[in-house]
Amino acid sequence: MDKPVAALRKLPSVDEVLRSDALAGSVAQFGRTSAVAAVRAVLAEARKRGGAGDVAAFAREAAAQLEAEAQPNLKPVFNLTGTVLHTNLGRALIAESAIEAAIIAMRNAVALEFDLGGGRRGERDELVRDLLCELTGAEDATIVNNNAAAVLLVLNTFAKGKDAIVSRGELIEIGGAFRMPDIMSRAGAKLREIGTTNRTHKKDYVGALSDKSGLILKVHTSNYRIEGFTKEVGARELAALAHEHKVPLVNDLGSGTLVDLTRFGLKHEPTVAEAVAEGADLVTFSGDKLLGGPQTGFIVGRKALIEKLNKNPMKRALRVDKIRLAMIEATLRLYRDPDRLAEKLPTYRLLARPLKDMHEVARRVVPVLQDRLGAVFKVTTVPCAGQVGSGALPVETLPSLAVSISLEGRGGGRRLTALSNTLRKLPVPVVGRIEKDALLFDLRCLENVDGFLANLATLKAPEAG
Ligand SMILES: *Cc1c(COP(=O)(O)O)cnc(C)c1O
């Protein structure tokens, strides 16, 4: 009974701790309000424990708490997962020219919706419309928050209260609750699914077309492939059919690349220009997948249809801000010089990165990791298979090189998991993957090797048991 009371008496006042030398730097750095709150929290915690302590110890504790609170919640990480466009790690890295453009747009008033020639109100989409038309061959273009929004806006504009005809083989789920049937119902469109999972014929489309049809939707099955006994109706044939029945053909390309990927040693993915040339009236695609820009949804196609999209009040709720527009414009400009894309656009720089680069990185990283982890862990390099990510080229793999960390003997699995957790708690978290009995760090996306090695300075291998 006596003991906690005695301890309580020993707790210093908030003011005493605040005035202590050990906290002076933190008060100056984080401000008095935060410092008072931290000291109160530390003292309240001590009171609960019934513990005592001296002023300097409480001050140090409060300083540590302030420091921890000041860490941003959105942290940079080393993406060593082998997936270049990792949705959970933020997809595409932005090109330097786009970053500069974003900074200028953030710091300044900009002519966002202002026609500098006539001094009148302008349209924000005008800023990138010509570039998009040039790069895709489309008549017109508009942009929204992301590709999910693009699909939603198209469905709501042309199929509200009408049928949206789509093959059962293309009723995709992208992840993060983007399911085509759900988007349809939210858009007010009636899903008219036709054909079967593996085979859909022209006669299925013909049978579904009626005066209730709003549009035909073709969806690029971006994150899976149906192989074997399959049949789909090509875009050209579908376009002819749609036009015969006076409904638009919409092609949701998903990733939608603007260049032929074979340039970078990858397999061909349908380009936006190809989809336009095949006769789609509208094509939708993402900004932060293979295009390598910020999160955006692009819709390109016929002028009369784009005008209708722009008049839908939903467009206002889905529009992008000046910062993103600045980034989009700068990113699209890079495509005017496709020969230097791999140099200027991080997405293609990483996708096209030669294996010898990864070997070079491994040569520097392996000995340091081995040294920090000690001889119980075996650090080697192994060939591995990475991927593009974000649903592009889902069955293609990128031949890559990984640092592999493994352990001999029993209980190795638990220690590897522990090590993986430890690495995710470093100042710059390192994210890899556990495959079979090894922790793998794919080196394709490791460019800042000095930063990576410096980050390992505080790494301690987890103990056994
Ligand atoms: C990724 C994808 C979407 C969603 O795009 P976001 O930009 O992530 O909103 C829609 N359709 C397809 C086919 C996709 O691959």
Short mmCIF file of C-alpha atoms and ligand atoms in Angstrom, two decimals:
data_model
loop_
_atom_site.label_atom_id
_atom_site.label_comp_id
_atom_site.label_asym_id
_atom_site.label_seq_id
_atom_site.Cartn_x
_atom_site.Cartn_y
_atom_site.Cartn_z
CA MET A 1 0.00 0.00 0.00
CA ASP A 2 2.68 2.42 1.02
CA LYS A 3 4.96 1.82 -1.87
CA PRO A 4 2.97 3.33 -4.78
CA VAL A 5 2.13 6.38 -2.65
CA ALA A 6 5.78 6.91 -1.91
CA ALA A 7 6.59 6.49 -5.61
CA LEU A 8 3.89 8.96 -6.61
CA ARG A 9 5.48 11.57 -4.47
CA LYS A 10 8.67 11.04 -6.36
CA LEU A 11 7.09 11.85 -9.77
CA PRO A 12 8.31 15.24 -10.93
CA SER A 13 5.86 17.88 -12.19
CA VAL A 14 5.22 18.41 -15.89
CA ASP A 15 6.95 21.74 -15.63
CA GLU A 16 10.08 20.29 -14.08
CA VAL A 17 10.46 17.80 -16.92
CA LEU A 18 9.71 20.45 -19.55
CA ARG A 19 12.44 22.72 -18.18
CA SER A 20 15.03 19.95 -18.08
CA ASP A 21 18.04 20.30 -20.34
CA ALA A 22 17.44 16.87 -21.78
CA LEU A 23 14.18 18.08 -23.34
CA ALA A 24 15.24 21.56 -24.45
CA GLY A 25 16.17 20.48 -27.99
CA SER A 26 12.89 18.63 -28.49
CA VAL A 27 10.81 21.57 -27.22
CA ALA A 28 12.58 23.79 -29.73
CA GLN A 29 12.12 21.30 -32.54
CA PHE A 30 8.57 20.07 -32.01
CA GLY A 31 6.99 22.99 -30.14
CA ARG A 32 5.68 23.46 -26.62
CA THR A 33 2.21 22.03 -27.18
CA SER A 34 3.46 18.66 -28.41
CA ALA A 35 6.18 18.57 -25.76
CA VAL A 36 3.68 19.19 -22.93
CA ALA A 37 1.44 16.42 -24.28
CA ALA A 38 4.40 14.00 -24.49
CA VAL A 39 5.56 14.77 -20.94
CA ARG A 40 2.01 14.34 -19.60
CA ALA A 41 1.73 10.99 -21.38
CA VAL A 42 5.08 9.79 -20.03
CA LEU A 43 4.21 10.84 -16.46
CA ALA A 44 0.73 9.30 -16.67
CA GLU A 45 2.28 6.05 -17.82
CA ALA A 46 4.75 6.15 -14.89
CA ARG A 47 1.88 6.84 -12.46
CA LYS A 48 0.02 3.79 -13.78
CA ARG A 49 3.07 1.61 -13.32
CA GLY A 50 3.42 3.05 -9.84
CA GLY A 51 7.01 3.68 -10.80
CA ALA A 52 9.30 6.56 -10.14
CA GLY A 53 12.18 8.06 -12.04
CA ASP A 54 14.33 11.11 -12.21
CA VAL A 55 13.60 14.22 -14.21
CA ALA A 56 16.24 13.52 -16.85
CA ALA A 57 14.95 9.98 -17.45
CA PHE A 58 11.40 11.24 -18.00
CA ALA A 59 12.71 13.98 -20.26
CA ARG A 60 14.59 11.45 -22.37
CA GLU A 61 11.50 9.27 -22.59
CA ALA A 62 9.37 12.24 -23.69
CA ALA A 63 12.01 13.24 -26.25
CA ALA A 64 12.01 9.71 -27.70
CA GLN A 65 8.23 9.78 -27.90
CA LEU A 66 8.27 13.14 -29.71
CA GLU A 67 10.86 11.81 -32.14
CA ALA A 68 8.78 8.68 -32.82
CA GLU A 69 5.59 10.72 -33.31
CA ALA A 70 7.35 12.95 -35.82
CA GLN A 71 8.07 10.04 -38.17
CA PRO A 72 5.83 10.26 -41.21
CA ASN A 73 3.21 7.54 -41.50
CA LEU A 74 3.76 7.32 -45.25
CA LYS A 75 7.32 6.02 -45.31
CA PRO A 76 9.62 5.40 -48.22
CA VAL A 77 10.58 1.72 -48.41
CA PHE A 78 12.99 -0.39 -50.42
CA ASN A 79 10.76 -2.35 -52.78
CA LEU A 80 12.70 -5.58 -53.18
CA THR A 81 9.59 -7.66 -53.83
CA GLY A 82 10.48 -8.14 -57.49
CA THR A 83 7.19 -6.54 -58.52
CA VAL A 84 8.06 -3.30 -60.26
CA LEU A 85 4.57 -1.75 -60.21
CA HIS A 86 3.48 -2.87 -56.76
CA THR A 87 0.00 -1.50 -56.01
CA ASN A 88 0.50 -1.72 -52.24
CA LEU A 89 3.82 0.07 -52.52
CA GLY A 90 2.49 2.93 -54.61
CA ARG A 91 2.92 1.67 -58.21
CA ALA A 92 4.98 3.78 -60.63
CA LEU A 93 7.87 6.00 -59.52
CA ILE A 94 7.56 9.46 -61.02
CA ALA A 95 10.04 10.81 -63.57
CA GLU A 96 12.28 13.68 -62.43
CA SER A 97 10.81 16.10 -64.97
CA ALA A 98 7.34 15.32 -63.64
CA ILE A 99 8.49 15.84 -60.05
CA GLU A 100 9.88 19.25 -61.01
CA ALA A 101 6.64 20.16 -62.75
CA ALA A 102 4.66 19.12 -59.67
CA ILE A 103 6.81 21.29 -57.41
CA ILE A 104 6.29 24.33 -59.63
CA ALA A 105 2.54 23.70 -59.66
CA MET A 106 2.48 23.37 -55.88
CA ARG A 107 4.42 26.56 -55.23
CA ASN A 108 2.61 28.79 -57.70
CA ALA A 109 -0.73 29.88 -59.00
CA VAL A 110 -1.06 28.19 -62.39
CA ALA A 111 -3.22 28.68 -65.46
CA LEU A 112 -5.25 25.57 -64.66
CA GLU A 113 -8.62 26.61 -66.06
CA PHE A 114 -7.61 29.89 -67.55
CA ASP A 115 -7.18 30.65 -71.21
CA LEU A 116 -4.16 32.95 -71.23
CA GLY A 117 -4.82 34.01 -74.83
CA GLY A 118 -8.32 35.33 -74.27
CA GLY A 119 -8.05 35.88 -70.52
CA ARG A 120 -11.15 33.78 -70.07
CA ARG A 121 -12.07 30.64 -68.23
CA GLY A 122 -10.54 27.53 -69.80
CA GLU A 123 -10.77 23.76 -69.37
CA ARG A 124 -8.22 21.89 -67.28
CA ASP A 125 -8.23 18.86 -69.60
CA GLU A 126 -7.13 21.14 -72.47
CA LEU A 127 -3.66 21.10 -70.96
CA VAL A 128 -2.99 17.51 -71.97
CA ARG A 129 -5.65 16.82 -74.59
CA ASP A 130 -3.42 17.45 -77.62
CA LEU A 131 -0.61 15.32 -76.21
CA LEU A 132 -2.99 12.45 -75.50
CA CYS A 133 -4.48 12.66 -78.98
CA GLU A 134 -1.02 12.75 -80.55
CA LEU A 135 0.16 9.71 -78.58
CA THR A 136 -2.96 7.59 -79.05
CA GLY A 137 -4.38 8.68 -82.40
CA ALA A 138 -7.70 9.45 -80.69
CA GLU A 139 -9.90 12.43 -81.58
CA ASP A 140 -10.34 13.62 -78.03
CA ALA A 141 -9.45 12.79 -74.44
CA THR A 142 -10.45 13.42 -70.87
CA ILE A 143 -8.92 12.50 -67.53
CA VAL A 144 -10.23 11.48 -64.12
CA ASN A 145 -8.95 10.27 -60.75
CA ASN A 146 -8.05 6.71 -61.77
CA ASN A 147 -9.06 4.03 -64.23
CA ALA A 148 -11.75 2.69 -61.91
CA ALA A 149 -13.28 6.18 -62.05
CA ALA A 150 -12.88 6.22 -65.84
CA VAL A 151 -14.87 2.98 -66.18
CA LEU A 152 -17.49 4.23 -63.71
CA LEU A 153 -17.94 7.51 -65.59
CA VAL A 154 -18.21 5.79 -68.97
CA LEU A 155 -20.78 3.29 -67.71
CA ASN A 156 -22.82 5.97 -65.94
CA THR A 157 -22.81 8.21 -68.99
CA PHE A 158 -23.71 5.66 -71.66
CA ALA A 159 -25.37 2.73 -69.89
CA LYS A 160 -27.34 4.22 -66.98
CA GLY A 161 -30.64 2.33 -66.98
CA LYS A 162 -29.45 0.37 -70.00
CA ASP A 163 -27.59 -2.84 -70.72
CA ALA A 164 -23.81 -2.97 -70.64
CA ILE A 165 -22.88 -6.03 -72.64
CA VAL A 166 -19.76 -7.87 -71.52
CA SER A 167 -18.36 -11.35 -72.00
CA ARG A 168 -18.31 -13.66 -68.95
CA GLY A 169 -14.64 -14.22 -69.68
CA GLU A 170 -13.98 -10.55 -68.94
CA LEU A 171 -15.86 -9.98 -65.66
CA ILE A 172 -12.72 -9.11 -63.80
CA GLU A 173 -11.85 -8.36 -60.23
CA ILE A 174 -8.76 -6.17 -59.99
CA GLY A 175 -8.34 -6.22 -56.23
CA GLY A 176 -9.22 -3.56 -53.70
CA ALA A 177 -12.91 -4.30 -54.42
CA PHE A 178 -12.82 -3.24 -58.06
CA ARG A 179 -15.20 -5.82 -59.48
CA MET A 180 -16.73 -5.16 -62.83
CA PRO A 181 -20.26 -6.28 -61.81
CA ASP A 182 -20.18 -4.03 -58.72
CA ILE A 183 -18.95 -1.00 -60.66
CA MET A 184 -21.73 -1.59 -63.15
CA SER A 185 -24.46 -1.56 -60.55
CA ARG A 186 -23.02 1.55 -58.89
CA ALA A 187 -22.97 3.23 -62.27
CA GLY A 188 -26.63 2.37 -62.72
CA ALA A 189 -25.91 0.06 -65.65
CA LYS A 190 -27.47 -3.35 -66.09
CA LEU A 191 -24.85 -5.99 -66.54
CA ARG A 192 -25.74 -8.10 -69.54
CA GLU A 193 -23.25 -10.95 -69.32
CA ILE A 194 -22.90 -13.17 -72.32
CA GLY A 195 -21.04 -16.29 -73.41
CA THR A 196 -19.12 -18.46 -70.98
CA THR A 197 -15.92 -18.09 -69.01
CA ASN A 198 -13.76 -19.55 -71.73
CA ARG A 199 -15.74 -18.98 -74.93
CA THR A 200 -17.77 -16.06 -76.18
CA HIS A 201 -18.93 -15.86 -79.80
CA LYS A 202 -20.16 -13.12 -82.08
CA LYS A 203 -23.65 -14.65 -81.95
CA ASP A 204 -23.68 -14.10 -78.17
CA TYR A 205 -23.19 -10.37 -78.69
CA VAL A 206 -25.76 -10.31 -81.50
CA GLY A 207 -28.28 -12.08 -79.27
CA ALA A 208 -27.79 -9.53 -76.47
CA LEU A 209 -28.00 -6.38 -78.59
CA SER A 210 -31.39 -4.66 -78.40
CA ASP A 211 -32.90 -1.19 -78.04
CA LYS A 212 -32.02 -1.44 -74.34
CA SER A 213 -28.29 -1.69 -75.05
CA GLY A 214 -26.13 1.17 -73.77
CA LEU A 215 -22.72 -0.04 -74.81
CA ILE A 216 -20.50 -3.03 -75.47
CA LEU A 217 -17.63 -3.27 -73.01
CA LYS A 218 -14.45 -5.11 -73.78
CA VAL A 219 -12.21 -5.58 -70.77
CA HIS A 220 -8.55 -6.44 -71.03
CA THR A 221 -8.19 -9.44 -68.72
CA SER A 222 -5.17 -7.81 -67.25
CA ASN A 223 -4.40 -9.92 -64.21
CA TYR A 224 -5.14 -13.38 -65.52
CA ARG A 225 -5.14 -15.44 -68.70
CA ILE A 226 -7.66 -17.98 -69.83
CA GLU A 227 -5.81 -20.58 -71.83
CA GLY A 228 -6.77 -23.70 -73.73
CA PHE A 229 -10.17 -24.08 -75.38
CA THR A 230 -10.98 -20.38 -75.65
CA LYS A 231 -12.71 -17.99 -78.00
CA GLU A 232 -13.21 -14.28 -77.85
CA VAL A 233 -14.46 -11.80 -80.42
CA GLY A 234 -11.73 -9.43 -81.59
CA ALA A 235 -12.06 -5.68 -81.13
CA ARG A 236 -12.39 -4.94 -84.87
CA GLU A 237 -15.28 -7.31 -85.28
CA LEU A 238 -16.91 -6.01 -82.10
CA ALA A 239 -16.53 -2.42 -83.26
CA ALA A 240 -18.33 -3.21 -86.52
CA LEU A 241 -21.10 -4.94 -84.61
CA ALA A 242 -21.46 -2.09 -82.11
CA HIS A 243 -21.66 0.51 -84.87
CA GLU A 244 -24.23 -1.49 -86.77
CA HIS A 245 -26.40 -1.31 -83.64
CA LYS A 246 -25.49 2.32 -82.91
CA VAL A 247 -23.90 1.69 -79.51
CA PRO A 248 -20.34 2.57 -78.56
CA LEU A 249 -17.64 -0.05 -78.09
CA VAL A 250 -15.64 0.71 -74.96
CA ASN A 251 -12.30 -0.99 -74.43
CA ASP A 252 -11.01 -0.99 -70.84
CA LEU A 253 -7.33 -1.66 -71.39
CA GLY A 254 -6.33 -1.51 -67.73
CA SER A 255 -2.62 -0.85 -67.83
CA GLY A 256 -2.68 0.50 -71.33
CA THR A 257 0.80 1.13 -72.57
CA LEU A 258 1.60 3.96 -74.99
CA VAL A 259 4.61 2.19 -76.50
CA ASP A 260 5.37 -1.23 -77.89
CA LEU A 261 6.86 -3.09 -74.93
CA THR A 262 9.03 -5.25 -77.16
CA ARG A 263 11.35 -2.20 -77.21
CA PHE A 264 12.25 -3.08 -73.65
CA GLY A 265 12.58 -6.81 -74.19
CA LEU A 266 9.08 -7.43 -72.83
CA LYS A 267 6.18 -9.20 -74.45
CA HIS A 268 3.81 -7.15 -76.54
CA GLU A 269 0.83 -5.66 -74.67
CA PRO A 270 -1.95 -4.02 -76.67
CA THR A 271 -1.16 -0.31 -76.93
CA VAL A 272 -3.76 2.42 -76.58
CA ALA A 273 -3.11 3.49 -80.18
CA GLU A 274 -3.82 -0.07 -81.36
CA ALA A 275 -7.08 -0.16 -79.41
CA VAL A 276 -8.12 3.15 -80.96
CA ALA A 277 -7.12 1.99 -84.45
CA GLU A 278 -9.13 -1.22 -84.00
CA GLY A 279 -12.24 0.91 -83.78
CA ALA A 280 -13.03 1.25 -80.08
CA ASP A 281 -15.08 4.40 -79.55
CA LEU A 282 -13.64 4.90 -76.09
CA VAL A 283 -10.51 3.44 -74.50
CA THR A 284 -9.84 3.66 -70.76
CA PHE A 285 -6.49 3.09 -69.05
CA SER A 286 -4.46 3.88 -65.92
CA GLY A 287 -1.82 6.55 -65.38
CA ASP A 288 0.26 4.76 -62.77
CA LYS A 289 0.63 1.32 -64.26
CA LEU A 290 2.79 0.80 -67.36
CA LEU A 291 2.41 4.44 -68.33
CA GLY A 292 4.67 5.32 -65.40
CA GLY A 293 2.93 8.45 -64.16
CA PRO A 294 0.76 9.46 -61.22
CA GLN A 295 -2.57 7.83 -60.41
CA THR A 296 -4.93 8.85 -63.21
CA GLY A 297 -7.69 7.47 -65.38
CA PHE A 298 -7.49 8.32 -69.06
CA ILE A 299 -10.42 8.13 -71.43
CA VAL A 300 -9.64 8.69 -75.12
CA GLY A 301 -11.87 8.35 -78.15
CA ARG A 302 -14.57 10.00 -80.22
CA LYS A 303 -15.15 13.69 -79.72
CA ALA A 304 -18.94 13.50 -79.39
CA LEU A 305 -18.63 10.84 -76.67
CA ILE A 306 -15.90 12.65 -74.75
CA GLU A 307 -18.10 15.76 -74.76
CA LYS A 308 -20.90 13.76 -73.17
CA LEU A 309 -18.52 12.46 -70.51
CA ASN A 310 -17.40 15.99 -69.71
CA LYS A 311 -21.01 17.08 -69.27
CA ASN A 312 -21.79 14.34 -66.75
CA PRO A 313 -21.86 16.00 -63.28
CA MET A 314 -19.98 12.97 -61.98
CA LYS A 315 -16.94 14.16 -63.94
CA ARG A 316 -16.61 17.09 -61.53
CA ALA A 317 -16.39 14.69 -58.59
CA LEU A 318 -13.73 12.59 -60.30
CA ARG A 319 -11.44 15.28 -61.69
CA VAL A 320 -7.71 15.60 -60.96
CA ASP A 321 -5.95 18.53 -59.31
CA LYS A 322 -3.22 20.83 -60.63
CA ILE A 323 -0.36 18.84 -59.10
CA ARG A 324 -1.32 15.67 -60.86
CA LEU A 325 -2.03 17.49 -64.09
CA ALA A 326 1.47 18.92 -63.99
CA MET A 327 2.91 15.43 -63.51
CA ILE A 328 0.74 13.92 -66.21
CA GLU A 329 1.75 16.53 -68.76
CA ALA A 330 5.47 16.11 -68.02
CA THR A 331 5.18 12.30 -68.10
CA LEU A 332 3.31 12.27 -71.40
CA ARG A 333 5.90 14.59 -72.95
CA LEU A 334 8.55 11.94 -72.35
CA TYR A 335 6.70 9.68 -74.80
CA ARG A 336 7.46 12.10 -77.62
CA ASP A 337 11.02 10.75 -77.46
CA PRO A 338 10.51 7.00 -77.08
CA ASP A 339 14.21 6.27 -77.66
CA ARG A 340 15.07 7.84 -74.32
CA LEU A 341 12.11 6.54 -72.32
CA ALA A 342 14.17 3.89 -70.54
CA GLU A 343 16.53 6.62 -69.44
CA LYS A 344 13.95 9.13 -68.29
CA LEU A 345 11.01 7.11 -67.01
CA PRO A 346 11.74 5.06 -63.87
CA THR A 347 9.17 2.37 -64.77
CA TYR A 348 10.95 1.50 -68.03
CA ARG A 349 14.39 2.04 -66.53
CA LEU A 350 13.53 -0.68 -63.99
CA LEU A 351 11.72 -2.98 -66.40
CA ALA A 352 14.59 -2.81 -68.88
CA ARG A 353 17.35 -2.99 -66.27
CA PRO A 354 20.08 -5.37 -67.45
CA LEU A 355 20.96 -8.38 -65.32
CA LYS A 356 24.57 -7.29 -65.09
CA ASP A 357 23.40 -4.26 -63.08
CA MET A 358 21.75 -6.55 -60.57
CA HIS A 359 24.98 -8.59 -60.32
CA GLU A 360 26.87 -5.37 -59.66
CA VAL A 361 24.45 -4.47 -56.84
CA ALA A 362 24.73 -7.99 -55.38
CA ARG A 363 28.52 -7.76 -55.32
CA ARG A 364 28.25 -4.78 -52.96
CA VAL A 365 25.26 -5.88 -50.88
CA VAL A 366 26.00 -9.55 -50.15
CA PRO A 367 29.22 -9.14 -48.11
CA VAL A 368 27.71 -6.34 -45.98
CA LEU A 369 24.55 -8.33 -45.26
CA GLN A 370 26.59 -11.45 -44.45
CA ASP A 371 28.75 -9.43 -42.09
CA ARG A 372 25.78 -7.90 -40.27
CA LEU A 373 23.82 -11.13 -39.99
CA GLY A 374 26.69 -13.39 -38.91
CA ALA A 375 27.66 -16.85 -40.04
CA VAL A 376 24.44 -18.60 -38.96
CA PHE A 377 22.67 -16.97 -41.88
CA LYS A 378 23.74 -17.93 -45.36
CA VAL A 379 23.68 -14.97 -47.73
CA THR A 380 23.97 -15.82 -51.43
CA THR A 381 22.55 -14.74 -54.76
CA VAL A 382 20.01 -16.72 -56.74
CA PRO A 383 18.37 -16.16 -60.11
CA CYS A 384 14.72 -15.31 -59.59
CA ALA A 385 11.61 -14.27 -61.46
CA GLY A 386 10.14 -10.83 -60.93
CA GLN A 387 7.06 -9.37 -62.48
CA VAL A 388 5.71 -6.17 -63.94
CA GLY A 389 2.81 -5.95 -61.48
CA SER A 390 -0.47 -4.02 -61.40
CA GLY A 391 -2.02 -6.64 -63.62
CA ALA A 392 0.19 -6.01 -66.64
CA LEU A 393 1.61 -9.09 -68.37
CA PRO A 394 0.41 -11.36 -65.55
CA VAL A 395 2.01 -14.56 -66.76
CA GLU A 396 5.25 -13.01 -67.96
CA THR A 397 8.19 -13.04 -65.61
CA LEU A 398 11.22 -10.77 -65.54
CA PRO A 399 14.45 -12.72 -65.19
CA SER A 400 16.13 -11.13 -62.22
CA LEU A 401 18.66 -11.67 -59.45
CA ALA A 402 17.90 -11.88 -55.74
CA VAL A 403 19.88 -11.87 -52.55
CA SER A 404 18.83 -15.02 -50.73
CA ILE A 405 19.09 -15.36 -46.96
CA SER A 406 18.64 -18.82 -45.48
CA LEU A 407 19.36 -20.73 -42.30
CA GLU A 408 20.57 -24.24 -41.74
CA GLY A 409 18.74 -26.60 -39.41
CA ARG A 410 15.50 -26.65 -37.49
CA GLY A 411 13.54 -23.57 -36.51
CA GLY A 412 15.00 -21.70 -39.46
CA GLY A 413 11.57 -20.67 -40.73
CA ARG A 414 10.69 -18.78 -37.58
CA ARG A 415 14.01 -16.98 -37.53
CA LEU A 416 13.65 -16.00 -41.17
CA THR A 417 10.21 -14.58 -40.44
CA ALA A 418 11.71 -12.70 -37.49
CA LEU A 419 14.49 -11.35 -39.71
CA SER A 420 11.98 -10.30 -42.32
CA ASN A 421 10.08 -8.39 -39.59
CA THR A 422 13.29 -6.78 -38.37
CA LEU A 423 14.15 -5.60 -41.87
CA ARG A 424 10.71 -4.05 -42.23
CA LYS A 425 11.38 -2.05 -39.06
CA LEU A 426 14.62 -0.44 -40.26
CA PRO A 427 14.58 3.37 -40.68
CA VAL A 428 13.82 2.73 -44.36
CA PRO A 429 11.83 -0.53 -44.26
CA VAL A 430 13.11 -3.26 -46.59
CA VAL A 431 10.33 -5.31 -48.17
CA GLY A 432 11.17 -8.66 -49.75
CA ARG A 433 9.44 -12.02 -49.88
CA ILE A 434 9.85 -15.44 -48.30
CA GLU A 435 9.94 -18.22 -50.87
CA LYS A 436 10.43 -21.82 -49.85
CA ASP A 437 13.10 -21.67 -47.14
CA ALA A 438 14.72 -18.38 -48.03
CA LEU A 439 14.16 -14.70 -47.63
CA LEU A 440 14.51 -13.20 -51.10
CA PHE A 441 15.36 -9.62 -52.00
CA ASP A 442 14.94 -9.03 -55.72
CA LEU A 443 17.57 -6.48 -56.74
CA ARG A 444 15.85 -5.12 -59.86
CA CYS A 445 14.42 -2.10 -58.02
CA LEU A 446 17.43 -1.45 -55.79
CA GLU A 447 19.11 1.60 -57.29
CA ASN A 448 20.23 3.56 -54.24
CA VAL A 449 22.84 1.05 -53.05
CA ASP A 450 24.68 3.53 -50.80
CA GLY A 451 21.42 4.39 -49.06
CA PHE A 452 20.60 0.72 -48.71
CA LEU A 453 23.95 -0.08 -47.09
CA ALA A 454 23.75 2.92 -44.74
CA ASN A 455 20.26 1.79 -43.75
CA LEU A 456 21.72 -1.57 -42.62
CA ALA A 457 23.93 0.12 -40.02
CA THR A 458 21.45 -0.51 -37.21
CA LEU A 459 20.54 -4.04 -38.33
CA LYS A 460 20.95 -6.77 -35.72
CA ALA A 461 20.16 -10.36 -36.57
CA PRO A 462 17.38 -11.81 -34.44
CA GLU A 463 18.57 -14.29 -31.78
CA ALA A 464 17.72 -17.96 -31.93
CA GLY A 465 14.76 -19.26 -29.94
C1 LIG B 1 -6.09 -1.82 -63.06
C2 LIG B 1 -7.32 -1.93 -63.84
C3 LIG B 1 -8.44 -1.13 -63.54
C4 LIG B 1 -8.43 -0.15 -62.41
O1 LIG B 1 -7.49 0.87 -62.64
P1 LIG B 1 -6.98 1.82 -61.45
O2 LIG B 1 -6.13 2.82 -62.15
O3 LIG B 1 -6.27 0.96 -60.49
O4 LIG B 1 -8.20 2.45 -60.85
C5 LIG B 1 -9.56 -1.27 -64.32
N1 LIG B 1 -9.62 -2.17 -65.34
C6 LIG B 1 -8.56 -2.95 -65.65
C7 LIG B 1 -8.68 -3.92 -66.79
C8 LIG B 1 -7.38 -2.86 -64.91
O5 LIG B 1 -6.33 -3.64 -65.21
#
